[in-house]
Amino acid sequence: MELQIAGVTKESVVDGPGLRFVIFTQGCPHRCPGCHNPETHDPRGGKRVDVTSVLQMIEQTKLLRGITFSGGEPFMQPKPLYSIAREVKSNRLKLDVVTYTGYKFEELLTMARSSEDVQLLLTATDILIDGPFQRGERNLSLAFRGSNNQRLINVSRSLAEKEIVLWDEATIKRFYMQ
Ligand code: SF4
């Protein structure tokens, strides 16, 4: 199975808690004014890579806390991303998954009703950072996100409790950065 990516960063400490392998997906429909990654918008840009080769790179990177799907828009390619998420969350690797998206969580729930792949990627995500970057709401003091409207969502609790449950930054540090 293949994936269209803009690139990867093997060791990041700014795209979620702890040391993370980041996959920047290629293709984004949101066109947020002030986007920092405009080169990722064209779905025909970037390069095609095999999921297996991405998993090999992840396995070769030591001391990872988790992986992050960034963009571009990860939910344009939910099937290959889910297959990566499923492997890295296995007992063998035990990594967590952060997914950035320009969609709001509520929109993803609607999309998931007609797309099993969207539903699977959403369910495999531990922390969802949702919503488009809004230049007028830009805030440099936020952890892991760029504008005030973007939320750190605890996906498993939100799905179980049928209402949005947010991670607060102190909890994330306590829970994930020990
Ligand atoms: S969702 Fe992200 S990558 Fe897409 S336009 Fe907005 S800021 Fe850029």
mmCIF file of N, CA and C in Angstrom, residues 51-65 83-96:
data_model
loop_
_atom_site.group_PDB
_atom_site.id
_atom_site.type_symbol
_atom_site.label_atom_id
_atom_site.label_comp_id
_atom_site.label_asym_id
_atom_site.label_seq_id
_atom_site.Cartn_x
_atom_site.Cartn_y
_atom_site.Cartn_z
ATOM 1 N N VAL A 51 4.111 1.987 2.466
ATOM 2 C CA VAL A 51 3.860 1.949 3.911
ATOM 3 C C VAL A 51 4.931 1.127 4.625
ATOM 4 N N THR A 52 5.352 0.035 4.000
ATOM 5 C CA THR A 52 6.361 -0.834 4.630
ATOM 6 C C THR A 52 7.673 -0.092 4.863
ATOM 7 N N SER A 53 8.061 0.758 3.893
ATOM 8 C CA SER A 53 9.331 1.478 4.066
ATOM 9 C C SER A 53 9.202 2.538 5.156
ATOM 10 N N VAL A 54 8.022 3.135 5.282
ATOM 11 C CA VAL A 54 7.812 4.102 6.369
ATOM 12 C C VAL A 54 7.894 3.388 7.721
ATOM 13 N N LEU A 55 7.280 2.213 7.806
ATOM 14 C CA LEU A 55 7.324 1.464 9.068
ATOM 15 C C LEU A 55 8.752 1.057 9.423
ATOM 16 N N GLN A 56 9.534 0.729 8.407
ATOM 17 C CA GLN A 56 10.940 0.373 8.680
ATOM 18 C C GLN A 56 11.701 1.566 9.257
ATOM 19 N N MET A 57 11.453 2.759 8.684
ATOM 20 C CA MET A 57 12.124 3.961 9.207
ATOM 21 C C MET A 57 11.718 4.209 10.655
ATOM 22 N N ILE A 58 10.431 4.025 10.958
ATOM 23 C CA ILE A 58 9.959 4.232 12.337
ATOM 24 C C ILE A 58 10.643 3.241 13.279
ATOM 25 N N GLU A 59 10.697 1.988 12.864
ATOM 26 C CA GLU A 59 11.295 0.958 13.726
ATOM 27 C C GLU A 59 12.776 1.201 13.969
ATOM 28 N N GLN A 60 13.438 1.842 13.013
ATOM 29 C CA GLN A 60 14.880 2.090 13.156
ATOM 30 C C GLN A 60 15.174 3.336 14.001
ATOM 31 N N THR A 61 14.144 4.101 14.333
ATOM 32 C CA THR A 61 14.350 5.330 15.111
ATOM 33 C C THR A 61 14.153 5.022 16.592
ATOM 34 N N LYS A 62 15.180 5.240 17.370
ATOM 35 C CA LYS A 62 15.156 4.849 18.788
ATOM 36 C C LYS A 62 14.476 5.912 19.658
ATOM 37 N N LEU A 63 13.984 5.456 20.790
ATOM 38 C CA LEU A 63 13.476 6.302 21.879
ATOM 39 C C LEU A 63 12.226 7.101 21.517
ATOM 40 N N LEU A 64 11.485 6.662 20.514
ATOM 41 C CA LEU A 64 10.266 7.395 20.142
ATOM 42 C C LEU A 64 9.179 7.198 21.191
ATOM 43 N N ARG A 65 8.430 8.271 21.447
ATOM 44 C CA ARG A 65 7.232 8.198 22.281
ATOM 45 C C ARG A 65 6.011 7.866 21.397
ATOM 46 N N SER A 83 -3.127 1.925 8.464
ATOM 47 C CA SER A 83 -2.307 0.707 8.498
ATOM 48 C C SER A 83 -0.988 0.983 9.230
ATOM 49 N N ILE A 84 -0.452 2.191 9.115
ATOM 50 C CA ILE A 84 0.751 2.548 9.884
ATOM 51 C C ILE A 84 0.406 2.650 11.371
ATOM 52 N N ALA A 85 -0.700 3.336 11.668
ATOM 53 C CA ALA A 85 -1.095 3.516 13.078
ATOM 54 C C ALA A 85 -1.316 2.168 13.762
ATOM 55 N N ARG A 86 -1.972 1.248 13.061
ATOM 56 C CA ARG A 86 -2.265 -0.062 13.658
ATOM 57 C C ARG A 86 -0.960 -0.778 14.024
ATOM 58 N N GLU A 87 0.034 -0.696 13.147
ATOM 59 C CA GLU A 87 1.307 -1.375 13.423
ATOM 60 C C GLU A 87 2.062 -0.730 14.579
ATOM 61 N N VAL A 88 2.121 0.610 14.588
ATOM 62 C CA VAL A 88 2.937 1.245 15.631
ATOM 63 C C VAL A 88 2.282 1.155 17.011
ATOM 64 N N LYS A 89 0.954 0.930 17.044
ATOM 65 C CA LYS A 89 0.285 0.807 18.341
ATOM 66 C C LYS A 89 0.305 -0.638 18.861
ATOM 67 N N SER A 90 0.875 -1.527 18.081
ATOM 68 C CA SER A 90 0.893 -2.933 18.471
ATOM 69 C C SER A 90 1.732 -3.109 19.728
ATOM 70 N N ASN A 91 1.593 -4.265 20.344
ATOM 71 C CA ASN A 91 2.358 -4.556 21.560
ATOM 72 C C ASN A 91 3.848 -4.494 21.322
ATOM 73 N N ARG A 92 4.252 -4.744 20.073
ATOM 74 C CA ARG A 92 5.684 -4.762 19.773
ATOM 75 C C ARG A 92 6.286 -3.364 19.880
ATOM 76 N N LEU A 93 5.622 -2.343 19.328
ATOM 77 C CA LEU A 93 6.186 -0.996 19.309
ATOM 78 C C LEU A 93 5.598 -0.080 20.387
ATOM 79 N N LYS A 94 4.295 -0.228 20.650
ATOM 80 C CA LYS A 94 3.632 0.529 21.726
ATOM 81 C C LYS A 94 3.829 2.041 21.607
ATOM 82 N N LEU A 95 3.657 2.582 20.405
ATOM 83 C CA LEU A 95 3.754 4.039 20.228
ATOM 84 C C LEU A 95 2.352 4.635 20.214
ATOM 85 N N ASP A 96 2.258 5.910 20.576
ATOM 86 C CA ASP A 96 0.955 6.570 20.483
ATOM 87 C C ASP A 96 0.876 7.393 19.201
#
